[in-house]
Amino acid sequence: MSIVVTGATGALGGKVVDALRLRGVPAEEIVALGRRQDALAALSETGVRTAVADLSDVDRLHELSRGATAALLVSIPGSPHRADVQKGAIGAFLA
């Protein structure tokens, strides 16, 4: 079992990772995704599984979410292609 959290280095995603840990979810069952390895380093040091991923890379998202029982999709506003990227990410998580 694993739970994938995108945007894990941002305000909302980071709080979700913290809340999961406080609720007793083992660190190794959390897959925290972000765009920058340096920003993921602190999460990695707590035992949370981390990976650099871009929401537009559907194949990578599918690979990282294989076997996951849940996923939280957090994305930043402002991109004119945001809806398409989100649909692709959701498809990757469900595949």
CSV table of C-alpha atoms in Angstrom, one decimal:
chain,number,residue,atom,x,y,z
A,1,MET,CA,0.0,0.0,0.0
A,2,SER,CA,1.2,3.5,-0.7
A,3,ILE,CA,-0.2,7.0,-0.9
A,4,VAL,CA,1.0,9.4,-3.6
A,5,VAL,CA,1.1,13.1,-2.8
A,6,THR,CA,1.9,15.5,-5.6
A,7,GLY,CA,3.1,19.0,-4.8
A,8,ALA,CA,4.5,17.6,-1.6
A,9,THR,CA,7.0,20.4,-1.2
A,10,GLY,CA,4.2,23.1,-1.3
A,11,ALA,CA,2.0,24.4,1.4
A,12,LEU,CA,-0.9,22.0,0.9
A,13,GLY,CA,1.0,18.9,-0.1
A,14,GLY,CA,3.5,19.3,2.7
A,15,LYS,CA,0.6,19.6,5.2
A,16,VAL,CA,-1.0,16.5,3.8
A,17,VAL,CA,2.3,14.5,4.2
A,18,ASP,CA,2.6,15.8,7.8
A,19,ALA,CA,-1.0,14.9,8.5
A,20,LEU,CA,-0.5,11.4,7.2
A,21,ARG,CA,2.5,10.8,9.4
A,22,LEU,CA,0.6,12.2,12.4
A,23,ARG,CA,-2.2,9.7,11.7
A,24,GLY,CA,0.3,6.9,11.8
A,25,VAL,CA,0.9,6.2,8.1
A,26,PRO,CA,4.4,4.7,7.9
A,27,ALA,CA,6.8,7.0,6.1
A,28,GLU,CA,7.7,4.3,3.6
A,29,GLU,CA,4.1,4.1,2.5
A,30,ILE,CA,4.1,7.8,1.5
A,31,VAL,CA,5.3,8.7,-2.0
A,32,ALA,CA,6.0,12.5,-2.0
A,33,LEU,CA,6.4,14.0,-5.5
A,34,GLY,CA,7.8,17.4,-6.3
A,35,ARG,CA,9.6,19.2,-9.1
A,36,ARG,CA,12.9,19.8,-7.3
A,37,GLN,CA,15.1,17.2,-5.6
A,38,ASP,CA,16.6,19.8,-3.3
A,39,ALA,CA,13.1,20.7,-2.0
A,40,LEU,CA,12.3,17.0,-1.4
A,41,ALA,CA,15.5,16.3,0.6
A,42,ALA,CA,13.9,17.2,4.0
A,43,LEU,CA,11.0,14.8,3.4
A,44,SER,CA,13.5,12.1,2.3
A,45,GLU,CA,15.4,12.4,5.5
A,46,THR,CA,12.2,11.5,7.5
A,47,GLY,CA,11.9,8.2,5.6
A,48,VAL,CA,9.2,9.3,3.2
A,49,ARG,CA,9.8,8.0,-0.3
A,50,THR,CA,10.4,10.9,-2.6
A,51,ALA,CA,10.7,11.4,-6.3
A,52,VAL,CA,11.1,14.2,-8.8
A,53,ALA,CA,8.1,14.3,-11.1
A,54,ASP,CA,6.4,16.7,-13.5
A,55,LEU,CA,2.6,16.3,-13.7
A,56,SER,CA,2.9,16.4,-17.5
A,57,ASP,CA,5.0,13.3,-17.6
A,58,VAL,CA,2.2,10.7,-17.5
A,59,ASP,CA,4.5,7.7,-17.9
A,60,ARG,CA,6.6,8.8,-14.9
A,61,LEU,CA,3.5,9.3,-12.8
A,62,HIS,CA,2.2,5.9,-13.8
A,63,GLU,CA,5.5,4.3,-12.8
A,64,LEU,CA,5.6,6.1,-9.4
A,65,SER,CA,2.0,5.4,-8.5
A,66,ARG,CA,2.0,1.7,-9.4
A,67,GLY,CA,0.4,-0.2,-6.5
A,68,ALA,CA,-0.8,3.0,-4.8
A,69,THR,CA,-4.1,2.8,-3.0
A,70,ALA,CA,-4.6,6.6,-3.0
A,71,ALA,CA,-3.3,9.7,-4.6
A,72,LEU,CA,-3.7,13.4,-3.9
A,73,LEU,CA,-3.3,15.6,-7.0
A,74,VAL,CA,-2.1,19.1,-6.0
A,75,SER,CA,-1.2,21.4,-8.9
A,76,ILE,CA,-0.4,25.1,-9.2
A,77,PRO,CA,-2.8,27.4,-10.9
A,78,GLY,CA,-2.0,29.6,-13.9
A,79,SER,CA,-1.1,27.2,-16.6
A,80,PRO,CA,-3.3,27.5,-19.7
A,81,HIS,CA,-2.9,23.7,-20.0
A,82,ARG,CA,-3.7,22.9,-16.4
A,83,ALA,CA,-6.9,21.0,-17.0
A,84,ASP,CA,-5.2,18.8,-19.7
A,85,VAL,CA,-2.3,18.1,-17.4
A,86,GLN,CA,-4.5,17.2,-14.5
A,87,LYS,CA,-6.6,14.8,-16.7
A,88,GLY,CA,-3.4,13.2,-17.8
A,89,ALA,CA,-2.1,12.8,-14.2
A,90,ILE,CA,-5.4,11.3,-13.0
A,91,GLY,CA,-5.3,8.9,-15.9
A,92,ALA,CA,-1.8,7.9,-14.9
A,93,PHE,CA,-2.9,7.3,-11.3
A,94,LEU,CA,-5.9,5.2,-12.4
A,95,ALA,CA,-4.1,3.1,-15.0
